[in-house]
Amino acid sequence: MKPAPFEYHVPDSLEQALELKSQKADDTKILAGGQSLVPAMNFRIVQPSVLVDLNRLPELSFIREEGQTIRIGAMTRERHLEFDASIAKHIPLLTEATPFIAHPQIRNRGTIGGSIVNADPAAELPVLMLALNARLKAKNISGERWIDAKDFFAGMFTTALEPDEILVEIELPFMPSHTGWSFMEVAPRAGDYALMGVAALVTLEDGKCKQAKLVYLNAGDGPVDAKEAANVLRGEKLSDALIESAASMASEQEINPYGNVHTSPEFQRHLANVLTKKALKQAMQRAEENLQ
Amino acid sequence: MTQSFPVTINVNEKEYKREVEPRILLSDFLRHELGLTGTHVGCEHGVCGACTILFDGESMRSCLIFAVQADGHNITTVEGLATASPLYGGTEGGGGLHPIQQAFWEAHGLQCGYCTPGILMTLVPFLKQNPKPTEDEIRHALSGNLCRCTGYQHIVDAVKLAAEKMR
Ligand SMILES: Cc1cc2nc3c(=O)[nH]c(=O)nc-3n(C[C@H](O)[C@H](O)[C@H](O)COP(=O)(O)OP(=O)(O)OC[C@H]3O[C@@H](n4cnc5c(N)ncnc54)[C@H](O)[C@@H]3O)c2cc1C
Ligand code: FES
Ligand code: FES
């Protein structure tokens, strides 16, 4: 099918874009990579009356180090995250997980900001933002504010952004030292949305787990941070038994998968259990290698 | 109100000037406005890959880009391959089949051919970035293109052959 008519604007400054966002109708949509929005428009699931295209704003496309953080412009293509050397060095979890997002043809166009604002519970980037303690910078015509990733995702395809706000920048702290990481998912076909997936981080100190993080995709209304499972590990020497109980805690108590045409919720819980154990072991091993 | 925008789009190294309504997809622009029907349309939601083109040299879905967004950009479609400049792996002067097309012919990499243009346009940048792909990498690269006929085996063979030809 074809999209319904809309009024198109392609601002050449961010100010102009913010102005349009504040003046125009409530159903004004930002057009970023279009890899989620345009399919929905083609099917007429959404029919925005106004589109504001950010693709002519090079100032929103960058990856740079600042202190102990990496700053990423909202219009940075997913494909560029995949090959960036400073991300690979300081935030290897992001490098590892990005190729799981769709196919190269989609990542060549899709943006980090678009995926975050889209807030699809099955998407990788929202999970990574939560796992990596990202801060997200939103702007409107009168100012800006930073939102912690944990306060940003407000439910299925819903975020804390106000209607007049644009996500402009993402700040990711470097992963702490002595930290191992893992990203694992199961999808029906490479590049499809996954049935279940997990990002795991383990920080070791004196042979014990100082800090752990487990965040799941397609496991509820948004990215699911399994805090209790991480608590099971904190302060302990990691053993198979402990990993087993963290995996049970997360897969039986903390996630709330809905199932879909490819899977039942029970199978998703099973996958979460298996993936958690594998991911924790890989993260632990990498943390140990980091110590050497 | 129906808006229309003047665009100048370079397709296969030829400049086209047109007026477009913003809701016209790049895929429809190429097919209906320019008559370049080699770019196929299967699903119009990014899944099948039949509409894959090169946008400034990178593979993308033309069904998920509005034609107005291509203003000032360089597009390559399957029609540009055979006669392509050396820029896209063709021979000086053009005319013959691109080595990837030749390999698809020789290794029977297509049956009905519906998926083929999208697959070729996916492979051009892939083989440039990865001239010696493993079978696993080839299958990964093809995962964003659906083929309902071949079962993929001959496509994988064709990619291997193409990689050899292009080394
Ligand atoms: C075949 C296919 C498979 C896919 N598979 C996956 C997958 O496995 N995993 C995955 O995570 N994703 C997948 N995607 C989605 C892809 O990653 C999208 O690119 C991404 O979700 C949206 O990014 P975008 O830049 O294309 O955003 P758009 O589609 O342009 O926008 C998405 C939404 O966010 C809003 N928006 C965008 N940017 C901003 C901003 N800066 N400020 C405020 N609002 C904004 C838009 O108005 C729109 O509502 C797939 C897509 C396709 C077509
Ligand atoms: S028609 Fe564009 S991906 Fe199917
Ligand atoms: S050859 Fe028929 S769809 Fe691929």
Short mmCIF file of N, CA, C and O in Angstrom, two decimals, chain B residues 12-52:
data_model
loop_
_atom_site.label_atom_id
_atom_site.label_comp_id
_atom_site.label_asym_id
_atom_site.label_seq_id
_atom_site.Cartn_x
_atom_site.Cartn_y
_atom_site.Cartn_z
N ASN B 12 21.97 6.11 -11.66
CA ASN B 12 22.89 5.43 -12.57
C ASN B 12 23.71 6.43 -13.38
O ASN B 12 23.88 6.31 -14.59
N GLU B 13 24.18 7.44 -12.67
CA GLU B 13 25.05 8.47 -13.25
C GLU B 13 24.38 9.32 -14.31
O GLU B 13 25.04 9.90 -15.18
N LYS B 14 23.06 9.39 -14.25
CA LYS B 14 22.34 10.30 -15.13
C LYS B 14 21.46 11.19 -14.25
O LYS B 14 20.83 10.68 -13.32
N GLU B 15 21.44 12.49 -14.58
CA GLU B 15 20.68 13.41 -13.73
C GLU B 15 19.24 13.52 -14.19
O GLU B 15 18.97 13.73 -15.37
N TYR B 16 18.32 13.37 -13.25
CA TYR B 16 16.89 13.53 -13.55
C TYR B 16 16.33 14.68 -12.72
O TYR B 16 16.54 14.72 -11.51
N LYS B 17 15.60 15.57 -13.38
CA LYS B 17 14.91 16.65 -12.67
C LYS B 17 13.42 16.40 -12.77
O LYS B 17 12.88 16.24 -13.87
N ARG B 18 12.77 16.36 -11.64
CA ARG B 18 11.32 16.09 -11.62
C ARG B 18 10.66 16.88 -10.50
O ARG B 18 11.33 17.39 -9.61
N GLU B 19 9.33 16.92 -10.55
CA GLU B 19 8.54 17.46 -9.43
C GLU B 19 7.90 16.26 -8.73
O GLU B 19 7.30 15.41 -9.41
N VAL B 20 8.01 16.16 -7.42
CA VAL B 20 7.39 15.02 -6.75
C VAL B 20 6.51 15.45 -5.59
O VAL B 20 6.79 16.41 -4.88
N GLU B 21 5.45 14.70 -5.41
CA GLU B 21 4.63 14.81 -4.22
C GLU B 21 5.41 14.10 -3.10
O GLU B 21 6.01 13.05 -3.36
N PRO B 22 5.41 14.64 -1.89
CA PRO B 22 6.28 14.05 -0.86
C PRO B 22 5.97 12.60 -0.53
O PRO B 22 6.84 11.87 -0.06
N ARG B 23 4.73 12.15 -0.75
CA ARG B 23 4.42 10.77 -0.34
C ARG B 23 4.85 9.72 -1.36
O ARG B 23 4.63 8.53 -1.16
N ILE B 24 5.45 10.16 -2.49
CA ILE B 24 5.90 9.19 -3.49
C ILE B 24 7.15 8.46 -2.98
O ILE B 24 8.17 9.07 -2.68
N LEU B 25 7.05 7.15 -2.89
CA LEU B 25 8.19 6.35 -2.45
C LEU B 25 9.26 6.34 -3.55
O LEU B 25 8.94 6.39 -4.74
N LEU B 26 10.51 6.24 -3.13
CA LEU B 26 11.60 6.19 -4.10
C LEU B 26 11.42 5.01 -5.06
O LEU B 26 11.68 5.13 -6.26
N SER B 27 10.94 3.88 -4.53
CA SER B 27 10.71 2.71 -5.39
C SER B 27 9.72 3.04 -6.51
O SER B 27 9.95 2.71 -7.67
N ASP B 28 8.62 3.72 -6.16
CA ASP B 28 7.62 4.06 -7.17
C ASP B 28 8.14 5.14 -8.13
O ASP B 28 7.83 5.14 -9.32
N PHE B 29 8.94 6.05 -7.59
CA PHE B 29 9.54 7.08 -8.44
C PHE B 29 10.42 6.43 -9.51
O PHE B 29 10.33 6.75 -10.70
N LEU B 30 11.25 5.51 -9.09
CA LEU B 30 12.15 4.85 -10.04
C LEU B 30 11.35 4.09 -11.10
O LEU B 30 11.64 4.16 -12.29
N ARG B 31 10.32 3.37 -10.65
CA ARG B 31 9.56 2.51 -11.56
C ARG B 31 8.61 3.31 -12.45
O ARG B 31 8.62 3.16 -13.67
N HIS B 32 7.80 4.17 -11.82
CA HIS B 32 6.73 4.81 -12.58
C HIS B 32 7.15 6.12 -13.23
O HIS B 32 6.70 6.46 -14.31
N GLU B 33 8.00 6.87 -12.54
CA GLU B 33 8.39 8.18 -13.07
C GLU B 33 9.54 8.02 -14.06
O GLU B 33 9.54 8.62 -15.12
N LEU B 34 10.52 7.19 -13.72
CA LEU B 34 11.70 7.04 -14.59
C LEU B 34 11.63 5.80 -15.47
O LEU B 34 12.48 5.60 -16.33
N GLY B 35 10.66 4.94 -15.23
CA GLY B 35 10.53 3.74 -16.06
C GLY B 35 11.61 2.71 -15.79
O GLY B 35 11.82 1.80 -16.60
N LEU B 36 12.31 2.83 -14.66
CA LEU B 36 13.36 1.86 -14.33
C LEU B 36 12.72 0.74 -13.51
O LEU B 36 12.75 0.74 -12.28
N THR B 37 12.13 -0.22 -14.22
CA THR B 37 11.33 -1.24 -13.54
C THR B 37 12.16 -2.42 -13.06
O THR B 37 11.60 -3.42 -12.60
N GLY B 38 13.47 -2.31 -13.15
CA GLY B 38 14.33 -3.37 -12.61
C GLY B 38 14.24 -3.44 -11.10
O GLY B 38 14.41 -4.50 -10.50
N THR B 39 14.00 -2.32 -10.46
CA THR B 39 13.80 -2.31 -9.01
C THR B 39 12.42 -2.88 -8.73
O THR B 39 11.42 -2.31 -9.15
N HIS B 40 12.36 -4.00 -8.06
CA HIS B 40 11.08 -4.68 -7.83
C HIS B 40 10.49 -4.28 -6.49
O HIS B 40 11.21 -3.81 -5.60
N VAL B 41 9.18 -4.48 -6.37
CA VAL B 41 8.48 -4.13 -5.14
C VAL B 41 7.70 -5.35 -4.67
O VAL B 41 6.86 -5.87 -5.42
N GLY B 42 8.02 -5.82 -3.47
CA GLY B 42 7.34 -7.00 -2.96
C GLY B 42 6.39 -6.68 -1.83
O GLY B 42 5.21 -6.97 -1.88
N CYS B 43 6.94 -6.08 -0.78
CA CYS B 43 6.18 -6.00 0.47
C CYS B 43 5.89 -4.58 0.91
O CYS B 43 4.97 -4.34 1.68
N GLU B 44 6.72 -3.64 0.51
CA GLU B 44 6.61 -2.24 0.94
C GLU B 44 6.64 -2.08 2.45
O GLU B 44 6.07 -1.15 2.99
N HIS B 45 7.25 -3.00 3.16
CA HIS B 45 7.57 -2.68 4.55
C HIS B 45 8.97 -3.13 4.97
O HIS B 45 9.23 -3.34 6.16
N GLY B 46 9.86 -3.23 4.00
CA GLY B 46 11.27 -3.40 4.35
C GLY B 46 11.73 -4.83 4.54
O GLY B 46 12.89 -5.07 4.80
N VAL B 47 10.81 -5.78 4.40
CA VAL B 47 11.14 -7.16 4.75
C VAL B 47 11.73 -7.97 3.60
O VAL B 47 12.70 -8.70 3.78
N CYS B 48 11.18 -7.82 2.38
CA CYS B 48 11.53 -8.77 1.33
C CYS B 48 12.84 -8.45 0.63
O CYS B 48 13.50 -9.34 0.10
N GLY B 49 13.22 -7.18 0.58
CA GLY B 49 14.50 -6.81 -0.02
C GLY B 49 14.49 -6.65 -1.52
O GLY B 49 15.51 -6.27 -2.10
N ALA B 50 13.34 -6.91 -2.19
CA ALA B 50 13.31 -6.83 -3.65
C ALA B 50 13.61 -5.42 -4.16
O ALA B 50 14.10 -5.25 -5.27
N CYS B 51 13.35 -4.41 -3.34
CA CYS B 51 13.48 -3.01 -3.79
C CYS B 51 14.83 -2.42 -3.45
O CYS B 51 15.02 -1.21 -3.56
N THR B 52 15.77 -3.25 -2.98
CA THR B 52 17.07 -2.73 -2.53
C THR B 52 17.80 -1.99 -3.67
O THR B 52 17.92 -2.51 -4.78
#
